[in-house]
Amino acid sequence: MRECLECGEKIIGRSDKKFCSDMCRNAYNNKLNSDSNNFVRNVNNTLRKNRRILEEACKDDKAKISKASLLREGFDFGFFTNTRTTQKGATYYFVYEYGYLALENDLFLVVKDRKP
């Protein structure tokens, strides 16, 4: 006798069926795919916030913004998704498709990567 993975009820129907109803299937998958760990949820929230701040700062493909402006908006420099180093040795820090490069006088160059 097969049982529903979500509620344990008896399953009637196809031999490969795992859930008794769409409601149980949805509930099971929602639990499985939710960020149950607070640490993961907080990191994702910080990355989304950083991305939004960079997106607002970079209306075109490039923009300059001060460190003070980024901090005032709540930007957290400790969270980024990847880095890229240019041939000249400059390191861009990316938050998804938006990158920033430290310049002189506490300014940052914000760029948008057009590559998919």
mmCIF file with all atom_site columns, C-alpha atoms in Angstrom, residues 55-95:
data_model
loop_
_atom_site.group_PDB
_atom_site.id
_atom_site.type_symbol
_atom_site.label_atom_id
_atom_site.label_alt_id
_atom_site.label_comp_id
_atom_site.label_asym_id
_atom_site.label_entity_id
_atom_site.label_seq_id
_atom_site.pdbx_PDB_ins_code
_atom_site.Cartn_x
_atom_site.Cartn_y
_atom_site.Cartn_z
_atom_site.occupancy
_atom_site.B_iso_or_equiv
_atom_site.pdbx_formal_charge
_atom_site.auth_seq_id
_atom_site.auth_comp_id
_atom_site.auth_asym_id
_atom_site.auth_atom_id
_atom_site.pdbx_PDB_model_num
ATOM 1  C CA . GLU A 1 55 ? 20.229 48.988 -10.066 1.00 0.00 ? 55 GLU A CA 1
ATOM 2  C CA . GLU A 1 56 ? 18.852 52.322 -8.824  1.00 0.00 ? 56 GLU A CA 1
ATOM 3  C CA . ALA A 1 57 ? 22.339 53.864 -8.973  1.00 0.00 ? 57 ALA A CA 1
ATOM 4  C CA . CYS A 1 58 ? 23.040 52.606 -12.497 1.00 0.00 ? 58 CYS A CA 1
ATOM 5  C CA . LYS A 1 59 ? 20.298 53.960 -14.745 1.00 0.00 ? 59 LYS A CA 1
ATOM 6  C CA . ASP A 1 60 ? 22.464 53.505 -17.848 1.00 0.00 ? 60 ASP A CA 1
ATOM 7  C CA . ASP A 1 61 ? 25.284 51.038 -18.416 1.00 0.00 ? 61 ASP A CA 1
ATOM 8  C CA . LYS A 1 62 ? 27.656 52.941 -16.106 1.00 0.00 ? 62 LYS A CA 1
ATOM 9  C CA . ALA A 1 63 ? 27.401 55.343 -13.191 1.00 0.00 ? 63 ALA A CA 1
ATOM 10 C CA . LYS A 1 64 ? 29.532 56.774 -10.407 1.00 0.00 ? 64 LYS A CA 1
ATOM 11 C CA . ILE A 1 65 ? 28.340 56.873 -6.827  1.00 0.00 ? 65 ILE A CA 1
ATOM 12 C CA . SER A 1 66 ? 29.969 57.733 -3.523  1.00 0.00 ? 66 SER A CA 1
ATOM 13 C CA . LYS A 1 67 ? 30.597 55.184 -0.806  1.00 0.00 ? 67 LYS A CA 1
ATOM 14 C CA . ALA A 1 68 ? 28.576 57.362 1.573   1.00 0.00 ? 68 ALA A CA 1
ATOM 15 C CA . SER A 1 69 ? 25.543 57.195 -0.741  1.00 0.00 ? 69 SER A CA 1
ATOM 16 C CA . LEU A 1 70 ? 25.751 53.421 -0.955  1.00 0.00 ? 70 LEU A CA 1
ATOM 17 C CA . LEU A 1 71 ? 26.057 53.086 2.822   1.00 0.00 ? 71 LEU A CA 1
ATOM 18 C CA . ARG A 1 72 ? 23.191 55.519 3.377   1.00 0.00 ? 72 ARG A CA 1
ATOM 19 C CA . GLU A 1 73 ? 20.957 53.264 1.250   1.00 0.00 ? 73 GLU A CA 1
ATOM 20 C CA . GLY A 1 74 ? 21.995 50.258 3.338   1.00 0.00 ? 74 GLY A CA 1
ATOM 21 C CA . PHE A 1 75 ? 24.468 48.627 0.940   1.00 0.00 ? 75 PHE A CA 1
ATOM 22 C CA . ASP A 1 76 ? 26.510 45.838 2.566   1.00 0.00 ? 76 ASP A CA 1
ATOM 23 C CA . PHE A 1 77 ? 29.965 45.488 0.962   1.00 0.00 ? 77 PHE A CA 1
ATOM 24 C CA . GLY A 1 78 ? 30.432 42.038 2.502   1.00 0.00 ? 78 GLY A CA 1
ATOM 25 C CA . PHE A 1 79 ? 27.835 40.424 0.218   1.00 0.00 ? 79 PHE A CA 1
ATOM 26 C CA . PHE A 1 80 ? 28.366 39.874 -3.505  1.00 0.00 ? 80 PHE A CA 1
ATOM 27 C CA . THR A 1 81 ? 27.867 36.981 -5.913  1.00 0.00 ? 81 THR A CA 1
ATOM 28 C CA . ASN A 1 82 ? 31.157 36.951 -7.823  1.00 0.00 ? 82 ASN A CA 1
ATOM 29 C CA . THR A 1 83 ? 34.272 38.938 -8.745  1.00 0.00 ? 83 THR A CA 1
ATOM 30 C CA . ARG A 1 84 ? 36.016 39.680 -12.022 1.00 0.00 ? 84 ARG A CA 1
ATOM 31 C CA . THR A 1 85 ? 39.558 40.920 -12.392 1.00 0.00 ? 85 THR A CA 1
ATOM 32 C CA . THR A 1 86 ? 40.483 42.911 -15.485 1.00 0.00 ? 86 THR A CA 1
ATOM 33 C CA . GLN A 1 87 ? 43.730 42.515 -17.410 1.00 0.00 ? 87 GLN A CA 1
ATOM 34 C CA . LYS A 1 88 ? 44.959 45.667 -15.663 1.00 0.00 ? 88 LYS A CA 1
ATOM 35 C CA . GLY A 1 89 ? 44.343 44.071 -12.272 1.00 0.00 ? 89 GLY A CA 1
ATOM 36 C CA . ALA A 1 90 ? 41.189 45.975 -11.246 1.00 0.00 ? 90 ALA A CA 1
ATOM 37 C CA . THR A 1 91 ? 38.659 43.844 -9.365  1.00 0.00 ? 91 THR A CA 1
ATOM 38 C CA . TYR A 1 92 ? 34.936 44.302 -9.966  1.00 0.00 ? 92 TYR A CA 1
ATOM 39 C CA . TYR A 1 93 ? 32.557 42.923 -7.351  1.00 0.00 ? 93 TYR A CA 1
ATOM 40 C CA . PHE A 1 94 ? 29.252 41.756 -8.799  1.00 0.00 ? 94 PHE A CA 1
ATOM 41 C CA . VAL A 1 95 ? 25.827 41.360 -7.269  1.00 0.00 ? 95 VAL A CA 1
#
